[in-house]
Short mmCIF file of C-alpha atoms in Angstrom, two decimals:
data_model
loop_
_atom_site.label_atom_id
_atom_site.label_comp_id
_atom_site.label_asym_id
_atom_site.label_seq_id
_atom_site.Cartn_x
_atom_site.Cartn_y
_atom_site.Cartn_z
CA MET A 8 90.23 -55.99 60.67
CA THR A 9 91.06 -52.33 60.22
CA LEU A 10 89.24 -49.74 58.19
CA ASP A 11 91.14 -48.37 55.25
CA VAL A 12 91.03 -44.66 56.01
CA GLU A 13 92.18 -43.69 52.54
CA ASP A 14 89.16 -45.42 50.99
CA MET A 15 86.83 -43.81 53.48
CA GLU A 16 88.13 -40.39 52.66
CA LYS A 17 87.90 -40.25 48.91
CA ARG A 18 85.34 -41.97 46.77
CA ARG A 19 84.48 -41.70 43.11
CA VAL A 20 80.75 -41.31 42.56
CA MET A 21 78.88 -41.74 39.28
CA LEU A 22 75.66 -39.87 38.55
CA ILE A 23 73.22 -40.84 35.81
CA VAL A 24 71.79 -37.53 34.62
CA SER A 25 68.55 -36.94 32.71
CA TYR A 26 67.70 -33.50 31.38
CA ASP A 27 65.54 -31.42 29.12
CA GLY A 28 68.15 -29.45 27.17
CA THR A 29 65.74 -26.72 26.07
CA ASN A 30 66.75 -24.14 28.64
CA TYR A 31 70.50 -24.82 28.75
CA ASN A 32 73.62 -23.95 26.85
CA GLY A 33 74.59 -27.59 26.58
CA TRP A 34 76.59 -29.75 28.94
CA ALA A 35 80.03 -28.16 29.00
CA TYR A 36 80.73 -25.55 31.65
CA GLN A 37 81.24 -22.01 30.36
CA PRO A 38 82.62 -19.29 32.62
CA ALA A 39 80.42 -16.46 31.27
CA ASP A 40 77.63 -15.13 33.44
CA ASN A 41 74.10 -15.96 32.27
CA VAL A 42 75.35 -19.03 30.43
CA ILE A 43 73.80 -21.93 32.27
CA THR A 44 75.10 -25.41 31.53
CA ILE A 45 74.31 -28.84 32.93
CA GLU A 46 77.90 -29.30 34.09
CA GLY A 47 77.82 -25.93 35.87
CA LEU A 48 74.54 -26.79 37.62
CA LEU A 49 75.95 -30.12 38.82
CA ASN A 50 79.15 -28.53 40.13
CA ASP A 51 77.11 -25.96 42.03
CA ALA A 52 74.67 -28.53 43.45
CA ILE A 53 77.47 -30.85 44.61
CA HIS A 54 79.25 -27.89 46.17
CA ALA A 55 76.07 -26.94 48.02
CA ALA A 56 75.64 -30.52 49.27
CA THR A 57 79.24 -31.25 50.28
CA GLY A 58 81.02 -27.91 50.68
CA GLU A 59 83.69 -29.27 48.34
CA ASP A 60 84.87 -27.54 45.18
CA ILE A 61 84.12 -30.20 42.64
CA LYS A 62 84.34 -30.34 38.88
CA VAL A 63 82.43 -33.29 37.49
CA ILE A 64 83.72 -35.20 34.47
CA GLY A 65 80.99 -35.80 31.93
CA ALA A 66 80.67 -38.71 29.52
CA SER A 67 79.17 -36.65 26.72
CA ARG A 68 79.33 -32.90 26.21
CA THR A 69 75.95 -32.52 24.57
CA ASP A 70 75.21 -29.37 22.56
CA ALA A 71 72.73 -26.68 23.53
CA GLY A 72 69.17 -27.93 23.16
CA VAL A 73 70.08 -31.65 23.13
CA HIS A 74 68.23 -33.81 25.68
CA ALA A 75 69.45 -36.78 27.71
CA TYR A 76 67.92 -39.71 29.53
CA GLY A 77 71.25 -41.05 30.70
CA ASN A 78 74.32 -38.86 30.51
CA ILE A 79 77.00 -39.66 33.06
CA ALA A 80 78.99 -37.49 35.44
CA VAL A 81 81.66 -38.67 37.88
CA PHE A 82 83.39 -36.84 40.70
CA ASP A 83 85.60 -37.56 43.71
CA THR A 84 84.34 -36.66 47.13
CA CYS A 85 85.31 -36.98 50.78
CA SER A 86 81.73 -36.31 51.81
CA SER A 87 80.03 -38.68 54.22
CA ILE A 88 76.94 -38.79 52.00
CA PRO A 89 76.55 -42.44 50.95
CA PRO A 90 77.16 -42.71 47.18
CA ASP A 91 73.71 -44.08 46.43
CA ARG A 92 72.10 -41.21 48.37
CA PHE A 93 73.70 -38.49 46.26
CA SER A 94 70.88 -38.70 43.70
CA PHE A 95 68.33 -37.88 46.38
CA VAL A 96 70.37 -35.06 47.91
CA ILE A 97 71.37 -33.39 44.65
CA ASN A 98 67.89 -33.57 43.13
CA HIS A 99 66.70 -31.18 45.83
CA LEU A 100 69.34 -28.69 44.68
CA LEU A 101 68.66 -28.88 40.94
CA PRO A 102 65.91 -27.35 38.78
CA GLU A 103 63.14 -29.75 37.79
CA ASP A 104 64.35 -30.08 34.20
CA VAL A 105 67.58 -31.73 35.39
CA ARG A 106 67.25 -34.97 37.38
CA ILE A 107 69.76 -37.43 38.80
CA VAL A 108 68.28 -40.81 37.95
CA SER A 109 70.67 -42.72 40.20
CA SER A 110 74.09 -42.52 41.84
CA ARG A 111 76.61 -45.11 42.98
CA GLN A 112 80.26 -45.59 43.81
CA VAL A 113 82.60 -46.62 40.97
CA PRO A 114 86.28 -47.65 41.05
CA GLY A 115 88.69 -44.76 41.59
CA ASP A 116 90.20 -45.22 38.12
CA PHE A 117 86.87 -45.17 36.29
CA HIS A 118 86.73 -42.44 33.64
CA PRO A 119 83.48 -42.04 31.70
CA ARG A 120 85.17 -41.22 28.40
CA HIS A 121 88.34 -43.30 28.54
CA CYS A 122 86.88 -46.75 28.45
CA ASP A 123 85.21 -49.13 26.08
CA THR A 124 81.55 -48.16 25.98
CA ARG A 125 78.62 -48.29 23.64
CA LYS A 126 76.61 -45.11 23.49
CA THR A 127 73.04 -44.87 22.18
CA TYR A 128 71.36 -41.78 20.76
CA GLU A 129 67.91 -41.27 19.30
CA TYR A 130 66.88 -38.65 16.79
CA ARG A 131 63.14 -37.91 16.56
CA PHE A 132 61.26 -36.38 13.66
CA LEU A 133 57.66 -35.28 13.82
CA ASN A 134 56.46 -36.27 10.37
CA SER A 135 53.06 -34.63 10.04
CA LYS A 136 51.38 -32.04 7.88
CA GLU A 137 50.96 -29.66 10.81
CA GLU A 138 53.23 -28.78 13.68
CA VAL A 139 52.27 -30.11 17.12
CA PRO A 140 53.03 -27.52 19.83
CA THR A 141 53.55 -30.04 22.63
CA LYS A 142 56.19 -31.85 20.54
CA ARG A 143 58.02 -28.78 19.24
CA LEU A 144 60.84 -28.95 21.80
CA TYR A 145 61.49 -32.68 21.39
CA THR A 146 61.17 -33.40 17.67
CA TYR A 147 62.19 -31.88 14.37
CA HIS A 148 59.11 -31.17 12.31
CA MET A 149 59.16 -32.42 8.71
CA ASN A 150 55.93 -31.86 6.81
CA ILE A 151 56.96 -33.84 3.70
CA PRO A 152 56.04 -37.53 4.09
CA MET A 153 59.08 -39.61 5.08
CA ASP A 154 59.46 -43.21 3.93
CA GLU A 155 60.98 -44.95 6.93
CA LYS A 156 61.61 -48.14 4.92
CA ARG A 157 63.92 -46.26 2.57
CA MET A 158 65.64 -44.77 5.61
CA LEU A 159 66.11 -48.19 7.16
CA GLU A 160 67.57 -49.46 3.88
CA ALA A 161 70.02 -46.53 3.89
CA SER A 162 70.95 -47.10 7.52
CA ALA A 163 72.57 -50.47 6.72
CA TYR A 164 75.45 -48.67 4.95
CA PHE A 165 76.55 -47.06 8.21
CA LEU A 166 76.98 -50.27 10.19
CA GLY A 167 80.49 -51.35 11.12
CA GLU A 168 83.78 -49.46 11.20
CA HIS A 169 84.12 -46.47 8.87
CA ASP A 170 85.89 -43.15 8.56
CA PHE A 171 82.97 -40.78 9.20
CA THR A 172 84.62 -37.56 7.99
CA SER A 173 81.59 -36.91 5.75
CA PHE A 174 79.40 -36.92 8.87
CA CYS A 175 81.54 -34.73 11.06
CA ASN A 176 81.46 -30.99 11.71
CA VAL A 177 84.43 -29.45 9.88
CA ASN A 178 85.57 -27.87 13.15
CA SER A 179 86.10 -31.27 14.78
CA GLN A 180 89.42 -31.63 16.54
CA ALA A 181 89.24 -35.42 16.81
CA GLU A 182 92.52 -37.15 15.90
CA SER A 183 90.74 -39.95 14.09
CA HIS A 184 87.37 -39.95 12.34
CA VAL A 185 87.06 -43.72 12.46
CA ARG A 186 84.18 -44.98 14.56
CA ILE A 187 82.20 -48.20 14.85
CA ILE A 188 78.41 -48.20 14.53
CA TYR A 189 76.95 -51.33 16.10
CA ASP A 190 73.31 -50.65 15.46
CA LEU A 191 71.26 -48.15 13.48
CA HIS A 192 67.57 -48.53 12.91
CA VAL A 193 64.61 -46.42 11.92
CA THR A 194 61.08 -46.92 13.19
CA ARG A 195 57.80 -45.07 12.87
CA ILE A 196 55.53 -44.70 15.90
CA GLY A 197 52.44 -42.82 14.77
CA ASP A 198 53.56 -39.50 13.36
CA GLU A 199 57.08 -39.81 14.77
CA VAL A 200 60.02 -41.26 12.84
CA ILE A 201 62.77 -42.30 15.25
CA ILE A 202 66.38 -43.03 14.39
CA SER A 203 68.22 -45.07 17.02
CA ILE A 204 71.98 -45.35 16.73
CA THR A 205 74.53 -47.16 18.89
CA GLY A 206 78.27 -46.76 18.45
CA ASN A 207 81.58 -46.77 20.29
CA GLY A 208 81.67 -43.00 20.02
CA PHE A 209 80.43 -40.16 17.85
CA LEU A 210 82.20 -37.26 16.21
CA TYR A 211 81.08 -33.65 16.62
CA ASN A 212 77.53 -33.38 15.17
CA MET A 213 77.81 -36.91 13.73
CA VAL A 214 74.39 -38.15 14.86
CA ARG A 215 72.70 -34.96 13.70
CA ILE A 216 74.38 -35.12 10.27
CA ILE A 217 73.44 -38.79 9.88
CA ALA A 218 69.87 -37.83 10.87
CA GLY A 219 69.81 -34.98 8.34
CA THR A 220 71.12 -37.31 5.62
CA LEU A 221 68.63 -40.09 6.41
CA MET A 222 65.89 -37.44 6.41
CA GLN A 223 66.85 -36.60 2.81
CA VAL A 224 66.56 -40.29 1.94
CA GLY A 225 63.16 -40.37 3.65
CA ILE A 226 61.76 -37.52 1.55
CA GLY A 227 63.29 -38.80 -1.69
CA LYS A 228 66.13 -36.28 -2.07
CA LYS A 229 68.77 -38.99 -1.80
CA GLU A 230 68.81 -42.71 -2.59
CA PRO A 231 69.71 -45.34 0.02
CA LYS A 232 72.61 -46.51 -2.16
CA ASP A 233 74.05 -42.97 -2.19
CA MET A 234 75.22 -43.61 1.38
CA ALA A 235 78.14 -45.76 0.18
CA ASP A 236 79.54 -42.91 -1.95
CA ILE A 237 78.99 -40.30 0.74
CA ILE A 238 80.87 -42.32 3.36
CA GLN A 239 83.62 -43.08 0.80
CA ALA A 240 84.03 -39.39 -0.11
CA LYS A 241 85.19 -38.31 3.38
CA ASP A 242 83.74 -34.91 2.49
CA ARG A 243 81.26 -33.15 4.77
CA GLY A 244 79.79 -31.39 1.71
CA LYS A 245 78.43 -34.66 0.32
CA ALA A 246 76.22 -35.50 3.30
CA GLY A 247 72.90 -33.91 4.26
CA PRO A 248 72.27 -31.01 6.64
CA THR A 249 72.90 -31.06 10.38
CA ALA A 250 69.48 -31.80 11.88
CA PRO A 251 68.52 -29.39 14.69
CA ALA A 252 69.58 -30.10 18.27
CA ASN A 253 66.10 -30.37 19.78
CA GLY A 254 65.34 -33.73 18.09
CA LEU A 255 68.39 -35.39 19.66
CA PHE A 256 68.33 -37.52 22.83
CA LEU A 257 71.32 -39.15 24.48
CA ILE A 258 69.70 -42.37 25.64
CA GLY A 259 72.44 -44.12 27.58
CA TYR A 260 75.70 -46.01 27.86
CA LYS A 261 76.57 -49.67 27.93
CA TYR A 262 79.76 -50.56 29.77
CA PRO A 263 81.93 -53.62 29.18
CA ASP A 264 80.45 -55.32 32.25
CA GLY A 265 77.08 -55.23 30.50
CA THR A 266 75.44 -52.57 32.67
CA PHE A 267 73.29 -50.19 30.71
CA GLU A 268 73.01 -46.76 32.21
CA MET A 269 69.93 -44.74 31.44
CA MET B 7 22.55 -15.29 -11.43
CA THR B 8 23.45 -12.65 -8.87
CA LEU B 9 25.91 -12.81 -6.04
CA ASP B 10 24.42 -12.68 -2.59
CA VAL B 11 26.27 -9.72 -1.14
CA GLU B 12 25.23 -10.56 2.41
CA ASP B 13 26.92 -13.95 2.19
CA MET B 14 30.02 -12.41 0.68
CA GLU B 15 30.26 -9.93 3.47
CA LYS B 16 30.01 -12.03 6.56
CA ARG B 17 31.29 -15.55 6.96
CA ARG B 18 31.67 -17.78 9.99
CA VAL B 19 35.10 -19.38 10.13
CA MET B 20 36.13 -22.32 12.30
CA LEU B 21 39.70 -22.76 13.50
CA ILE B 22 41.10 -26.02 14.87
CA VAL B 23 43.62 -24.94 17.47
CA SER B 24 46.51 -26.97 18.92
CA TYR B 25 48.55 -25.63 21.82
CA ASP B 26 51.04 -26.32 24.53
CA GLY B 27 49.27 -24.93 27.59
CA THR B 28 52.43 -24.61 29.70
CA ASN B 29 52.99 -20.91 29.19
CA TYR B 30 49.36 -19.74 29.22
CA ASN B 31 46.67 -18.87 31.71
CA GLY B 32 44.23 -21.21 30.01
CA TRP B 33 41.83 -20.57 27.15
CA ALA B 34 39.42 -17.94 28.47
CA TYR B 35 40.29 -14.30 27.86
CA GLN B 36 41.14 -12.29 30.98
CA PRO B 37 41.39 -8.52 30.84
CA ALA B 38 44.36 -8.19 33.25
CA ASP B 39 47.73 -7.22 31.83
CA ASN B 40 50.37 -9.95 31.85
CA VAL B 41 47.69 -12.63 31.79
CA ILE B 42 48.10 -14.31 28.44
CA THR B 43 45.37 -16.65 27.27
CA ILE B 44 44.82 -18.65 24.10
CA GLU B 45 41.57 -16.81 23.38
CA GLY B 46 43.32 -13.45 23.81
CA LEU B 47 46.12 -14.46 21.45
CA LEU B 48 43.63 -15.56 18.80
CA ASN B 49 41.61 -12.34 19.06
CA ASP B 50 44.81 -10.30 18.66
CA ALA B 51 46.08 -12.37 15.73
CA ILE B 52 42.76 -12.18 13.86
CA HIS B 53 42.64 -8.43 14.50
CA ALA B 54 46.15 -8.08 13.08
CA ALA B 55 45.18 -10.11 10.00
CA THR B 56 41.80 -8.53 9.26
CA GLY B 57 41.66 -5.18 11.06
CA GLU B 58 38.38 -6.32 12.58
CA ASP B 59 37.62 -6.37 16.29
CA ILE B 60 36.81 -10.01 16.76
CA LYS B 61 36.03 -12.14 19.78
CA VAL B 62 36.29 -15.81 18.99
CA ILE B 63 33.90 -18.31 20.56
CA GLY B 64 35.74 -21.34 21.93
CA ALA B 65 34.46 -24.88 22.22
CA SER B 66 36.29 -25.64 25.45
CA ARG B 67 37.66 -23.17 28.00
CA THR B 68 40.63 -25.27 29.07
CA ASP B 69 42.34 -24.46 32.38
CA ALA B 70 45.84 -23.04 32.76
CA GLY B 71 48.44 -25.66 31.86
CA VAL B 72 46.06 -27.94 29.93
CA HIS B 73 47.14 -28.82 26.39
CA ALA B 74 45.07 -29.28 23.23
CA TYR B 75 45.44 -30.99 19.88
CA GLY B 76 42.07 -29.88 18.62
CA ASN B 77 40.23 -27.14 20.44
CA ILE B 78 37.83 -25.14 18.28
CA ALA B 79 37.30 -21.41 17.83
CA VAL B 80 34.75 -19.74 15.55
CA PHE B 81 34.37 -16.12 14.51
CA ASP B 82 32.50 -14.03 11.96
CA THR B 83 34.49 -12.00 9.50
CA CYS B 84 33.98 -9.75 6.49
CA SER B 85 37.63 -10.23 5.53
CA SER B 86 38.48 -11.27 1.97
CA ILE B 87 40.88 -13.90 3.31
CA PRO B 88 39.52 -17.25 2.06
CA PRO B 89 38.35 -19.29 5.08
CA ASP B 90 40.75 -22.16 4.43
CA ARG B 91 43.68 -19.72 4.25
CA PHE B 92 43.13 -18.29 7.72
CA SER B 93 45.20 -21.06 9.29
CA PHE B 94 48.20 -20.06 7.20
CA VAL B 95 47.79 -16.34 7.82
CA ILE B 96 47.15 -16.56 11.55
CA ASN B 97 49.98 -19.01 12.22
CA HIS B 98 52.42 -16.28 11.18
CA LEU B 99 50.95 -14.06 13.89
CA LEU B 100 50.97 -16.57 16.74
CA PRO B 101 53.78 -17.87 18.99
CA GLU B 102 55.11 -21.30 18.06
CA ASP B 103 53.39 -23.04 20.97
CA VAL B 104 49.96 -22.18 19.53
CA ARG B 105 49.15 -23.49 16.03
CA ILE B 106 46.06 -23.38 13.85
CA VAL B 107 45.83 -26.89 12.44
CA SER B 108 43.19 -25.98 9.86
CA SER B 109 40.44 -23.48 9.12
CA ARG B 110 37.24 -23.60 7.09
CA GLN B 111 33.89 -21.93 6.65
CA VAL B 112 30.97 -23.25 8.71
CA PRO B 113 27.24 -22.39 8.58
CA GLY B 114 26.37 -19.01 10.10
CA ASP B 115 24.35 -20.64 12.88
CA PHE B 116 27.10 -23.04 13.91
CA HIS B 117 28.02 -22.66 17.59
CA PRO B 118 30.83 -24.83 18.94
CA ARG B 119 29.21 -25.39 22.34
CA HIS B 120 25.51 -25.44 21.49
CA CYS B 121 25.36 -28.56 19.43
CA ASP B 122 25.50 -32.28 19.81
CA THR B 123 29.17 -33.22 19.93
CA ARG B 124 31.43 -35.87 21.36
CA LYS B 125 34.54 -34.54 22.98
CA THR B 126 37.66 -36.61 23.70
CA TYR B 127 40.27 -35.92 26.36
CA GLU B 128 43.39 -37.84 27.37
CA TYR B 129 45.07 -37.82 30.74
CA ARG B 130 48.68 -39.00 30.83
CA PHE B 131 50.62 -40.35 33.80
CA LEU B 132 54.34 -41.00 33.78
CA ASN B 133 54.50 -44.13 35.90
CA SER B 134 58.19 -44.60 36.61
CA LYS B 135 60.49 -44.66 39.59
CA GLU B 136 62.29 -41.54 38.46
CA GLU B 137 61.03 -38.32 36.93
CA VAL B 138 61.80 -37.75 33.23
CA PRO B 139 62.61 -34.07 32.59
CA THR B 140 61.45 -34.07 28.95
CA LYS B 141 58.03 -35.40 30.01
CA ARG B 142 57.53 -33.18 33.05
CA LEU B 143 55.29 -30.67 31.25
CA TYR B 144 53.05 -33.28 29.58
CA THR B 145 52.53 -36.00 32.17
CA TYR B 146 51.80 -36.34 35.87
CA HIS B 147 54.56 -38.31 37.53
CA MET B 148 53.49 -41.18 39.77
CA ASN B 149 56.34 -43.23 41.19
CA ILE B 150 54.15 -45.93 42.76
CA PRO B 151 53.45 -48.74 40.25
CA MET B 152 50.00 -48.37 38.69
CA ASP B 153 47.95 -51.41 37.67
CA GLU B 154 46.28 -50.34 34.45
CA LYS B 155 44.09 -53.46 34.39
CA ARG B 156 42.49 -52.45 37.68
CA MET B 157 42.00 -48.96 36.27
CA LEU B 158 40.35 -50.34 33.15
CA GLU B 159 38.04 -52.44 35.31
CA ALA B 160 37.10 -49.32 37.29
CA SER B 161 36.52 -47.30 34.13
CA ALA B 162 33.54 -49.46 33.13
CA TYR B 163 31.48 -47.95 35.97
CA PHE B 164 31.63 -44.52 34.36
CA LEU B 165 30.16 -45.51 31.00
CA GLY B 166 26.70 -44.26 30.13
CA GLU B 167 24.56 -41.48 31.56
CA HIS B 168 25.19 -40.51 35.21
CA ASP B 169 24.98 -37.58 37.56
CA PHE B 170 28.69 -36.77 37.95
CA THR B 171 28.41 -34.44 40.97
CA SER B 172 31.08 -36.52 42.75
CA PHE B 173 33.47 -35.72 39.90
CA CYS B 174 32.79 -32.03 39.63
CA ASN B 175 34.55 -29.04 41.19
CA VAL B 176 32.29 -27.70 43.96
CA ASN B 177 32.39 -24.27 42.33
CA SER B 178 30.71 -25.55 39.17
CA GLN B 179 27.81 -23.42 37.97
CA ALA B 180 26.41 -26.02 35.62
CA GLU B 181 22.63 -26.38 35.84
CA SER B 182 22.76 -30.14 35.50
CA HIS B 183 25.54 -32.55 36.45
CA VAL B 184 24.22 -35.30 34.21
CA ARG B 185 26.58 -36.24 31.39
CA ILE B 186 27.04 -39.21 29.08
CA ILE B 187 30.37 -40.99 28.81
CA TYR B 188 30.57 -42.96 25.58
CA ASP B 189 34.04 -44.39 25.99
CA LEU B 190 36.65 -44.57 28.71
CA HIS B 191 39.72 -46.73 28.46
CA VAL B 192 43.11 -47.03 30.05
CA THR B 193 46.24 -48.18 28.26
CA ARG B 194 49.91 -48.44 29.10
CA ILE B 195 52.52 -47.43 26.52
CA GLY B 196 55.93 -48.05 28.06
CA ASP B 197 56.14 -45.99 31.23
CA GLU B 198 53.05 -43.93 30.39
CA VAL B 199 49.55 -44.79 31.56
CA ILE B 200 46.98 -43.03 29.39
CA ILE B 201 43.31 -42.50 30.17
CA SER B 202 41.17 -41.69 27.13
CA ILE B 203 37.65 -40.45 27.73
CA THR B 204 34.90 -39.45 25.31
CA GLY B 205 31.66 -37.83 26.39
CA ASN B 206 28.95 -35.42 25.35
CA GLY B 207 30.43 -32.83 27.69
CA PHE B 208 32.43 -32.56 30.88
CA LEU B 209 31.85 -30.66 34.10
CA TYR B 210 34.43 -28.33 35.65
CA ASN B 211 37.54 -30.47 36.49
CA MET B 212 35.57 -33.65 35.72
CA VAL B 213 38.27 -35.35 33.64
CA ARG B 214 40.98 -34.45 36.15
CA ILE B 215 38.93 -35.78 39.08
CA ILE B 216 38.16 -39.01 37.21
CA ALA B 217 41.90 -39.28 36.45
CA GLY B 218 42.81 -38.70 40.11
CA THR B 219 40.27 -41.32 41.21
CA LEU B 220 41.43 -43.91 38.66
CA MET B 221 45.00 -43.20 39.77
CA GLN B 222 44.00 -44.22 43.31
CA VAL B 223 42.55 -47.43 41.90
CA GLY B 224 45.81 -47.98 40.00
CA ILE B 225 47.97 -47.72 43.11
CA GLY B 226 45.60 -49.80 45.26
CA LYS B 227 44.08 -47.01 47.36
CA LYS B 228 40.60 -47.65 45.99
CA GLU B 229 38.90 -50.74 44.56
CA PRO B 230 37.34 -50.77 41.08
CA LYS B 231 33.93 -51.61 42.59
CA ASP B 232 34.14 -48.48 44.80
CA MET B 233 33.32 -46.45 41.68
CA ALA B 234 29.64 -47.40 41.86
CA ASP B 235 29.29 -45.98 45.39
CA ILE B 236 31.27 -42.85 44.56
CA ILE B 237 29.09 -42.03 41.56
CA GLN B 238 25.96 -42.82 43.58
CA ALA B 239 27.02 -40.54 46.48
CA LYS B 240 26.92 -37.33 44.40
CA ASP B 241 29.55 -36.02 46.83
CA ARG B 242 32.83 -34.53 45.63
CA GLY B 243 34.46 -35.62 48.89
CA LYS B 244 34.10 -39.30 47.99
CA ALA B 245 36.14 -39.17 44.77
CA GLY B 246 39.92 -38.91 44.44
CA PRO B 247 42.04 -35.80 44.06
CA THR B 248 41.98 -33.47 41.06
CA ALA B 249 44.94 -34.60 38.95
CA PRO B 250 47.22 -31.71 37.87
CA ALA B 251 46.47 -29.76 34.70
CA ASN B 252 49.69 -30.59 32.83
CA GLY B 253 48.71 -34.24 32.22
CA LEU B 254 45.48 -33.25 30.44
CA PHE B 255 45.08 -33.02 26.65
CA LEU B 256 41.94 -31.98 24.79
CA ILE B 257 42.19 -34.32 21.82
CA GLY B 258 39.25 -33.29 19.65
CA TYR B 259 35.58 -33.11 18.79
CA LYS B 260 33.25 -35.29 16.81
CA TYR B 261 30.27 -33.55 15.25
CA PRO B 262 26.95 -35.13 14.31
CA ASP B 263 27.96 -35.23 10.65
CA GLY B 264 30.77 -37.58 11.64
CA THR B 265 33.66 -35.17 11.13
CA PHE B 266 36.32 -35.48 13.77
CA GLU B 267 38.25 -32.33 14.43
CA MET B 268 41.78 -32.63 15.76
#
């Protein structure tokens, strides 16, 4: 038996990344000074650990202020650090509001965006008369009572395959606006109303526009049945507002082999 | 009928104050520059609103980093601002991580510390293998599995009237260390283990030392029955560590008339 030197030299490593987005300008690297991004932090930390110039590939380029429990980054390395030890090593080189939950080797052709995945996001409202300071960074405060049953009724219209142009930022450069939503539900836990949505992919601002539209249903500004017309219209102007970034959490990914990363 | 000018001129107003303690040096005013406290912020905001030099009296002088849903501040004012409108006015003059939940007039002899109240605190652990960045400011992370049933068993020993010297910072200047605990329970909600404790008052660091001791029971370092000996010993050295400030929340107060402020 001989060792395959090629395999020893270059390995693709996957990181599961959890972060508080409050202090960052989103995921995607930006060259400007004083613009700190999650991707930039990871590149710097991996460089510090391995000496290699590495640019990670992210699964989801979350906007400024958006949080994640399980975003994904992959990179190729010749480092001798065992793949499952990278989480430990890199965590010492990252600020405490960015944590590598786990790391492992993946096949060399694995690409976090070019494969069949299911992605889950949550959007959280604080539905209370008064603001709650300790929740201000992680919820969107709505002081008008929200009826989560109406919101759940409305959510059924989104399930399945649709053209989601009405729920897409007009600056989107996506070739197609057709996406599949596998699951969308709305629950209340105390004074929080939580929208959970799973799909095969989401357009620019899509989850936040769906959240803003369901919010309008919750406070009685729209009817659940209006959702059919809004989707049909393929017109961003028909849907509700884009809910603020700080209520949004990227929960995790489910890959075809059934593994759920978060 | 004549108006009582004296009453019109001076009124005692109570504020219910909610805050994220992360960015503050605790409740109690400190004269040093660059030391920002909740009490100092309130004094400044009330001065800006009324023109009066006012020093609020707080119900609980929470430590740096401790959070509150319902701390209480009272002050006397000759301002024409209606008492129940103070919350609205002052909120415009405070940073977003400090909010006045409500305000109202109270009797002129009402003192938030010199009366028979029940005070409730919560202490929150994040009991998970990995840290969660969005919870880092509001929980204490413990990566060893905690058995909340053992903790609940231990909590029974604290109920009732005891000398809590073992659970009091050695620098305490309290004349008596006897306090009554009316309720103490431990629950798990997902990956959070929450201690809720209600008493007629708490010594310096008492809740955090009880939390640190129950944590040791949870991870198997102490037995539930050890609590009896620790209380009996009246020796700070016998109890567990002082759990960090960021997991502690002052929930609210219950006054003899049954009103619960939070």
